[in-house]
């Protein structure tokens, strides 16, 4: 500990004025904290003890527990209300749709739109999406919610991805989801 810290009575490990590490002694802090309304060292030390009491620890722990329970309920509700069934894959794809599927995989779309867009994941199941072509273009170009933007895609690439989505939608309407 530096000489200045020793004179000031600052505990470098805790950042708590008034305590000398390892000595059990404290420095007189009378009049040091007029803006806090503390009139004596004892008053300051009483406030430190009150702030770190077991009651405070229990309150912080309890608040954390409440947040964890709320998050668990939200996730459980989302999973329970999300249709995670897989729609069938198209038997064949046009050349544009094949290229769209390749781009879908290349840009990592399947990491959120599972099973090549045929199962809901972090992102919605695209095979049953009602989004128009213009809406899809806007979502891809600008992003929406958790979806990042892919403004760097060429128009032809985006059109191929949309062709792929059209074909997985067609296959989904022919056969019900598993």
Coordinates of N, CA and C in Angstrom, one line a residue:
X1 N 0.9 -1.2 0.0 CA 0.0 0.0 0.0 C 0.9 1.2 0.0
X2 N 0.5 2.3 -0.7 CA 1.3 3.5 -0.8 C 1.2 4.3 0.4
X3 N 2.1 5.2 0.7 CA 2.1 6.0 1.8 C 0.9 6.9 1.8
X4 N 0.5 7.4 0.6 CA -0.7 8.3 0.5 C -1.9 7.5 0.8
X5 N -2.0 6.3 0.4 CA -3.2 5.5 0.7 C -3.2 5.2 2.2
X6 N -2.1 5.0 2.8 CA -2.0 4.7 4.2 C -2.5 5.9 5.0
X7 N -2.1 7.1 4.6 CA -2.5 8.4 5.3 C -4.0 8.6 5.0
X8 N -4.5 8.4 3.8 CA -5.9 8.6 3.5 C -6.8 7.5 4.1
X9 N -6.2 6.4 4.4 CA -7.0 5.4 5.0 C -7.9 4.6 4.0
X10 N -7.4 4.5 2.8 CA -8.1 3.8 1.7 C -7.6 2.4 1.6
X11 N -8.5 1.5 1.6 CA -8.2 0.1 1.4 C -8.2 -0.2 -0.1
X12 N -7.0 -0.4 -0.7 CA -6.9 -0.6 -2.2 C -7.6 -1.8 -2.7
X13 N -7.7 -2.9 -1.8 CA -8.4 -4.1 -2.2 C -9.9 -3.9 -2.3
X14 N -10.5 -3.1 -1.4 CA -11.9 -2.9 -1.3 C -12.4 -1.5 -1.8
X15 N -11.5 -0.6 -1.8 CA -11.9 0.8 -2.1 C -12.7 1.4 -1.1
X16 N -12.6 0.9 0.2 CA -13.4 1.4 1.3 C -12.6 2.3 2.1
X17 N -12.9 3.6 2.2 CA -12.2 4.5 3.1 C -12.3 4.1 4.5
X18 N -11.3 4.4 5.3 CA -11.4 4.2 6.7 C -10.8 2.9 7.2
X19 N -10.5 1.9 6.4 CA -9.9 0.6 6.9 C -8.5 0.5 6.4
X20 N -7.7 0.1 7.3 CA -6.3 -0.3 6.9 C -6.2 -1.8 6.7
X21 N -5.8 -2.3 5.6 CA -5.8 -3.7 5.3 C -4.9 -4.4 6.3
X22 N -5.4 -5.5 6.9 CA -4.6 -6.3 7.8 C -4.4 -5.8 9.2
X23 N -4.8 -4.6 9.5 CA -4.5 -4.0 10.8 C -5.7 -4.0 11.7
X24 N -6.9 -4.0 11.1 CA -8.1 -3.8 11.9 C -8.3 -2.4 12.4
X25 N -7.4 -1.5 12.2 CA -7.5 -0.2 12.6 C -8.2 0.7 11.6
X26 N -8.7 1.8 11.9 CA -9.3 2.7 11.0 C -8.8 4.1 11.2
X27 N -9.1 5.0 10.3 CA -8.6 6.3 10.3 C -9.8 7.2 10.7
X28 N -9.6 8.3 11.4 CA -10.6 9.2 11.7 C -11.1 9.9 10.5
X29 N -12.4 9.7 10.2 CA -13.0 10.3 9.0 C -14.0 11.4 9.4
X30 N -13.9 11.9 10.6 CA -14.9 13.0 11.1 C -14.8 14.2 10.1
X31 N -15.9 14.6 9.7 CA -15.9 15.8 8.9 C -15.5 15.6 7.4
X32 N -15.1 14.4 7.1 CA -14.6 14.1 5.7 C -15.8 13.9 4.7
X33 N -17.0 13.7 5.2 CA -18.1 13.4 4.3 C -19.3 14.3 4.5
X34 N -19.1 15.6 4.5 CA -20.3 16.5 4.8 C -21.4 16.4 3.8
X35 N -21.1 16.1 2.5 CA -22.1 16.0 1.5 C -22.9 14.7 1.7
X36 N -22.5 13.8 2.4 CA -23.2 12.6 2.7 C -24.0 12.6 4.0
X37 N -23.8 13.7 4.7 CA -24.6 13.8 6.0 C -23.9 13.0 7.1
X38 N -22.7 12.5 6.9 CA -22.1 11.7 7.9 C -21.3 12.6 8.8
X39 N -21.5 12.5 10.1 CA -20.9 13.4 11.0 C -19.7 12.8 11.7
X40 N -19.6 11.5 11.6 CA -18.5 10.9 12.4 C -18.0 9.6 11.7
X41 N -16.9 9.1 12.1 CA -16.4 7.9 11.6 C -17.3 6.7 11.9
X42 N -17.9 6.7 13.0 CA -18.8 5.7 13.5 C -20.0 5.6 12.5
X43 N -20.5 6.8 12.2 CA -21.7 6.9 11.3 C -21.4 6.3 10.0
X44 N -20.2 6.7 9.4 CA -19.7 6.1 8.1 C -19.6 4.6 8.2
X45 N -19.0 4.1 9.2 CA -18.8 2.7 9.4 C -20.1 1.9 9.5
X46 N -21.1 2.5 10.2 CA -22.4 1.9 10.4 C -23.1 1.8 9.0
X47 N -22.9 2.8 8.1 CA -23.5 2.8 6.8 C -22.8 1.7 6.0
X48 N -21.5 1.5 6.1 CA -20.8 0.5 5.3 C -21.4 -0.9 5.8
X49 N -21.5 -1.1 7.1 CA -22.0 -2.4 7.6 C -23.4 -2.6 7.1
X50 N -24.3 -1.6 7.1 CA -25.7 -1.7 6.7 C -25.7 -2.1 5.2
X51 N -24.9 -1.5 4.4 CA -24.9 -1.7 2.9 C -24.4 -3.2 2.6
X52 N -23.6 -3.8 3.4 CA -23.1 -5.1 3.1 C -23.7 -6.2 4.0
X53 N -24.9 -5.9 4.6 CA -25.5 -6.8 5.5 C -26.1 -8.0 4.8
X54 N -26.3 -9.1 5.5 CA -27.0 -10.2 4.8 C -28.3 -9.9 4.2
X55 N -29.0 -8.9 4.8 CA -30.3 -8.5 4.2 C -30.1 -8.1 2.7
X56 N -29.1 -7.2 2.5 CA -28.8 -6.7 1.2 C -28.5 -7.8 0.3
X57 N -27.6 -8.7 0.7 CA -27.3 -9.9 -0.1 C -28.5 -10.7 -0.5
X58 N -29.4 -10.9 0.5 CA -30.6 -11.7 0.2 C -31.5 -11.0 -0.8
X59 N -31.6 -9.7 -0.7 CA -32.4 -8.9 -1.6 C -31.8 -9.0 -3.1
X60 N -30.5 -8.8 -3.2 CA -29.9 -8.9 -4.5 C -30.0 -10.3 -5.1
X61 N -29.8 -11.3 -4.3 CA -29.9 -12.7 -4.7 C -31.4 -13.0 -5.1
X62 N -32.3 -12.5 -4.3 CA -33.8 -12.7 -4.6 C -34.2 -12.0 -5.8
X63 N -33.7 -10.8 -6.1 CA -34.0 -10.1 -7.3 C -33.5 -10.9 -8.5
X64 N -32.3 -11.4 -8.4 CA -31.7 -12.2 -9.5 C -32.5 -13.5 -9.7
X65 N -33.0 -14.1 -8.7 CA -33.8 -15.3 -8.8 C -35.2 -14.9 -9.5
X66 N -35.8 -13.8 -9.2 CA -37.0 -13.4 -9.8 C -36.8 -13.2 -11.3
X67 N -35.7 -12.5 -11.7 CA -35.4 -12.3 -13.1 C -35.2 -13.7 -13.8
X68 N -34.5 -14.6 -13.2 CA -34.3 -15.9 -13.8 C -35.6 -16.7 -14.0
X69 N -36.5 -16.6 -13.0 CA -37.8 -17.2 -13.1 C -38.6 -16.6 -14.3
X70 N -38.6 -15.3 -14.4 CA -39.3 -14.6 -15.4 C -38.8 -15.0 -16.8
X71 N -37.5 -15.0 -16.9 CA -36.9 -15.4 -18.2 C -37.2 -16.9 -18.6
X72 N -37.2 -17.8 -17.6 CA -37.6 -19.2 -17.8 C -39.0 -19.3 -18.3
X73 N -39.9 -18.5 -17.7 CA -41.3 -18.6 -18.1 C -41.5 -18.0 -19.5
X74 N -40.8 -17.0 -19.9 CA -40.9 -16.4 -21.2 C -40.3 -17.4 -22.2
X75 N -39.2 -18.0 -22.0 CA -38.6 -19.0 -22.9 C -39.6 -20.2 -23.1
X76 N -40.1 -20.7 -21.9 CA -41.0 -21.8 -22.0 C -42.2 -21.5 -22.8
X77 N -42.8 -20.3 -22.6 CA -44.0 -19.9 -23.3 C -43.7 -19.8 -24.8
X78 N -42.6 -19.2 -25.1 CA -42.2 -19.1 -26.5 C -42.0 -20.4 -27.2
X79 N -41.4 -21.4 -26.5 CA -41.2 -22.7 -27.1 C -42.5 -23.4 -27.2
X80 N -43.4 -23.2 -26.2 CA -44.7 -23.9 -26.3 C -45.6 -23.4 -27.4
X81 N -45.4 -22.1 -27.7 CA -46.3 -21.6 -28.7 C -45.7 -21.5 -30.1
X82 N -44.5 -21.9 -30.3 CA -43.8 -21.9 -31.6 C -43.9 -23.3 -32.2
X83 N -44.4 -23.3 -33.4 CA -44.5 -24.5 -34.1 C -43.1 -24.9 -34.7
X84 N -42.5 -25.9 -34.1 CA -41.2 -26.4 -34.5 C -41.2 -27.6 -35.4
X85 N -42.4 -27.9 -35.9 CA -42.4 -29.0 -36.8 C -41.8 -28.7 -38.2
X86 N -41.3 -29.7 -38.8 CA -40.5 -29.5 -40.1 C -41.5 -29.7 -41.2
X87 N -41.5 -28.8 -42.2 CA -42.2 -29.0 -43.4 C -41.4 -29.8 -44.4
X88 N -42.0 -30.4 -45.3 CA -41.2 -31.3 -46.2 C -40.3 -30.4 -47.2
X89 N -39.2 -31.0 -47.6 CA -38.3 -30.4 -48.6 C -38.9 -30.6 -50.0
X90 N -38.7 -29.6 -50.8 CA -39.1 -29.8 -52.2 C -38.4 -31.0 -52.8
X91 N -39.1 -31.8 -53.7 CA -38.4 -32.9 -54.3 C -37.3 -32.4 -55.3
X92 N -37.6 -31.4 -56.0 CA -36.6 -30.8 -56.9 C -36.6 -29.3 -56.8
X93 N -35.6 -28.6 -57.2 CA -35.5 -27.2 -57.1 C -35.1 -26.7 -58.5
X94 N -35.6 -25.5 -58.9 CA -35.2 -24.9 -60.1 C -33.8 -24.4 -59.9
X95 N -33.2 -24.0 -61.0 CA -31.8 -23.5 -61.0 C -31.6 -22.3 -60.1
X96 N -32.6 -21.4 -60.2 CA -32.5 -20.2 -59.3 C -32.7 -20.6 -57.8
X97 N -33.6 -21.5 -57.6 CA -33.9 -21.9 -56.2 C -32.7 -22.7 -55.6
X98 N -32.0 -23.5 -56.5 CA -30.8 -24.2 -56.0 C -29.8 -23.2 -55.6
X99 N -29.6 -22.2 -56.5 CA -28.6 -21.2 -56.1 C -29.0 -20.4 -54.9
X100 N -30.3 -20.2 -54.7 CA -30.8 -19.5 -53.5 C -30.5 -20.3 -52.3
X101 N -30.7 -21.6 -52.4 CA -30.4 -22.5 -51.2 C -29.0 -22.5 -50.9
X102 N -28.1 -22.5 -51.9 CA -26.6 -22.4 -51.7 C -26.3 -21.1 -51.0
X103 N -26.9 -20.0 -51.4 CA -26.6 -18.7 -50.8 C -27.2 -18.7 -49.3
X104 N -28.3 -19.3 -49.1 CA -29.0 -19.4 -47.8 C -28.0 -20.1 -46.9
X105 N -27.3 -21.1 -47.3 CA -26.4 -21.9 -46.5 C -25.1 -21.1 -46.4
X106 N -24.6 -20.4 -47.5 CA -23.4 -19.7 -47.5 C -23.4 -18.5 -46.4
X107 N -24.5 -17.8 -46.4 CA -24.7 -16.7 -45.5 C -25.1 -17.0 -44.1
X108 N -25.3 -18.3 -43.8 CA -25.6 -18.8 -42.5 C -27.0 -18.6 -42.1
X109 N -27.9 -18.5 -43.1 CA -29.3 -18.3 -42.7 C -29.9 -19.5 -42.0
X110 N -29.4 -20.7 -42.3 CA -29.8 -21.9 -41.6 C -29.5 -22.0 -40.1
X111 N -28.6 -21.1 -39.6 CA -28.4 -21.1 -38.2 C -29.5 -20.6 -37.4
X112 N -30.4 -19.8 -38.0 CA -31.6 -19.2 -37.3 C -32.9 -19.8 -37.9
X113 N -32.9 -20.0 -39.2 CA -34.0 -20.6 -39.9 C -33.6 -22.1 -40.2
X114 N -33.9 -22.9 -39.2 CA -33.4 -24.3 -39.2 C -34.0 -25.1 -40.4
X115 N -33.3 -26.2 -40.6 CA -33.6 -27.2 -41.7 C -33.8 -26.5 -43.0
X116 N -32.9 -25.6 -43.3 CA -33.0 -24.8 -44.6 C -34.2 -24.0 -44.7
X117 N -34.7 -23.5 -43.6 CA -35.9 -22.6 -43.5 C -37.2 -23.3 -43.3
X118 N -37.1 -24.6 -43.1 CA -38.3 -25.4 -43.0 C -38.7 -25.7 -41.5
X119 N -38.0 -25.2 -40.6 CA -38.3 -25.3 -39.2 C -38.0 -24.0 -38.5
X120 N -38.8 -23.6 -37.6 CA -38.6 -22.4 -36.8 C -37.5 -22.6 -35.8
X121 N -36.6 -21.6 -35.8 CA -35.5 -21.6 -34.8 C -35.5 -20.3 -34.1
X122 N -34.4 -19.6 -34.1 CA -34.3 -18.2 -33.6 C -35.2 -17.4 -34.5
X123 N -35.1 -17.7 -35.8 CA -35.9 -17.0 -36.8 C -37.1 -17.9 -37.2
X124 N -38.1 -17.3 -37.9 CA -39.3 -18.0 -38.2 C -39.1 -19.1 -39.2
X125 N -40.0 -20.0 -39.3 CA -40.0 -21.0 -40.3 C -40.4 -20.3 -41.6
X126 N -39.6 -20.3 -42.6 CA -39.8 -19.6 -43.8 C -40.8 -20.3 -44.8
X127 N -40.9 -21.6 -44.6 CA -41.7 -22.4 -45.5 C -43.2 -22.1 -45.3
X128 N -43.6 -21.5 -44.2 CA -45.0 -21.2 -44.0 C -45.1 -19.7 -43.7
X129 N -44.1 -18.9 -44.0 CA -44.2 -17.5 -43.8 C -45.1 -16.8 -44.8
X130 N -45.8 -15.8 -44.3 CA -46.8 -15.1 -45.2 C -46.1 -13.8 -45.7
X131 N -44.9 -13.6 -45.5 CA -44.2 -12.4 -45.9 C -44.2 -12.3 -47.4
X132 N -44.4 -11.1 -47.9 CA -44.4 -10.8 -49.4 C -42.9 -10.7 -49.8
X133 N -42.7 -10.8 -51.1 CA -41.3 -10.6 -51.6 C -40.7 -9.3 -51.2
X134 N -41.5 -8.2 -51.2 CA -41.0 -6.9 -50.8 C -40.6 -6.9 -49.3
X135 N -41.4 -7.6 -48.5 CA -41.1 -7.7 -47.0 C -39.9 -8.5 -46.8
X136 N -39.7 -9.6 -47.5 CA -38.5 -10.4 -47.4 C -37.3 -9.5 -47.8
X137 N -37.4 -8.8 -48.9 CA -36.3 -7.9 -49.3 C -35.9 -6.9 -48.2
X138 N -36.9 -6.3 -47.6 CA -36.7 -5.4 -46.5 C -36.0 -6.0 -45.3
X139 N -36.5 -7.2 -44.9 CA -36.0 -7.9 -43.8 C -34.5 -8.3 -44.0
X140 N -34.2 -8.7 -45.2 CA -32.8 -9.2 -45.6 C -31.9 -7.9 -45.7
X141 N -32.4 -6.9 -46.3 CA -31.5 -5.7 -46.6 C -31.3 -4.9 -45.3
X142 N -32.4 -4.8 -44.5 CA -32.3 -3.9 -43.3 C -32.2 -4.6 -42.0
X143 N -32.6 -5.9 -42.0 CA -32.7 -6.6 -40.7 C -33.9 -6.3 -40.0
X144 N -34.3 -7.1 -39.0 CA -35.5 -6.8 -38.2 C -35.4 -7.7 -37.0
X145 N -35.6 -7.0 -35.8 CA -35.5 -7.8 -34.5 C -34.1 -8.4 -34.4
X146 N -34.0 -9.7 -34.2 CA -32.7 -10.4 -34.0 C -32.1 -10.6 -35.3
X147 N -32.8 -10.4 -36.5 CA -32.2 -10.7 -37.8 C -31.2 -9.6 -38.2
X148 N -30.0 -10.0 -38.5 CA -29.0 -8.9 -39.0 C -29.3 -8.5 -40.4
X149 N -28.8 -7.4 -40.8 CA -29.0 -6.9 -42.2 C -28.0 -7.6 -43.1
X150 N -28.4 -7.8 -44.3 CA -27.5 -8.4 -45.3 C -27.6 -7.4 -46.5
X151 N -27.3 -6.2 -46.3 CA -27.3 -5.1 -47.3 C -26.3 -5.3 -48.4
X152 N -25.3 -6.2 -48.2 CA -24.3 -6.4 -49.2 C -24.7 -7.4 -50.3
X153 N -25.8 -8.1 -50.2 CA -26.3 -9.0 -51.2 C -26.6 -8.3 -52.5
X154 N -26.2 -8.9 -53.6 CA -26.6 -8.4 -54.9 C -28.1 -8.7 -55.1
X155 N -28.7 -7.9 -56.0 CA -30.1 -8.1 -56.3 C -30.4 -9.5 -56.8
X156 N -29.5 -10.0 -57.7 CA -29.7 -11.4 -58.2 C -29.6 -12.4 -57.1
X157 N -28.7 -12.2 -56.2 CA -28.5 -13.2 -55.1 C -29.8 -13.2 -54.2
X158 N -30.3 -12.0 -53.9 CA -31.5 -11.9 -53.1 C -32.7 -12.5 -53.9
X159 N -32.8 -12.3 -55.2 CA -33.9 -12.9 -56.0 C -33.8 -14.4 -55.9
X160 N -32.6 -15.0 -56.0 CA -32.4 -16.4 -55.9 C -32.9 -17.0 -54.5
X161 N -32.6 -16.3 -53.5 CA -33.0 -16.7 -52.1 C -34.5 -16.6 -52.1
X162 N -35.1 -15.6 -52.6 CA -36.6 -15.5 -52.6 C -37.2 -16.7 -53.4
X163 N -36.6 -17.0 -54.5 CA -37.0 -18.2 -55.3 C -37.0 -19.4 -54.5
X164 N -35.9 -19.6 -53.7 CA -35.8 -20.8 -52.9 C -37.0 -20.8 -51.8
X165 N -37.2 -19.6 -51.2 CA -38.3 -19.5 -50.2 C -39.7 -19.9 -50.9
X166 N -39.9 -19.4 -52.1 CA -41.1 -19.7 -52.8 C -41.3 -21.3 -53.0
X167 N -40.2 -21.9 -53.3 CA -40.2 -23.4 -53.6 C -40.4 -24.2 -52.3
X168 N -39.8 -23.7 -51.2 CA -40.1 -24.5 -49.9 C -41.5 -24.2 -49.4
X169 N -42.1 -23.0 -49.8 CA -43.5 -22.8 -49.4 C -44.4 -23.7 -50.2
X170 N -44.1 -23.8 -51.5 CA -44.9 -24.7 -52.4 C -44.9 -26.1 -51.8
X171 N -43.8 -26.6 -51.5 CA -43.7 -28.0 -51.0 C -44.4 -28.1 -49.6
X172 N -44.4 -27.1 -48.8 CA -45.1 -27.1 -47.5 C -46.6 -27.1 -47.7
X173 N -47.1 -26.5 -48.7 CA -48.6 -26.5 -48.9 C -49.1 -27.8 -49.5
X174 N -48.2 -28.5 -50.2 CA -48.6 -29.8 -50.8 C -48.7 -30.9 -49.8
X175 N -47.8 -30.9 -48.7 CA -47.8 -31.9 -47.7 C -47.8 -31.3 -46.4
X176 N -48.6 -31.7 -45.4 CA -48.6 -31.1 -44.1 C -47.3 -31.4 -43.4
X177 N -47.0 -30.5 -42.4 CA -45.8 -30.6 -41.6 C -45.7 -31.9 -40.8
X178 N -44.5 -32.4 -40.6 CA -44.3 -33.7 -39.8 C -44.6 -33.4 -38.4

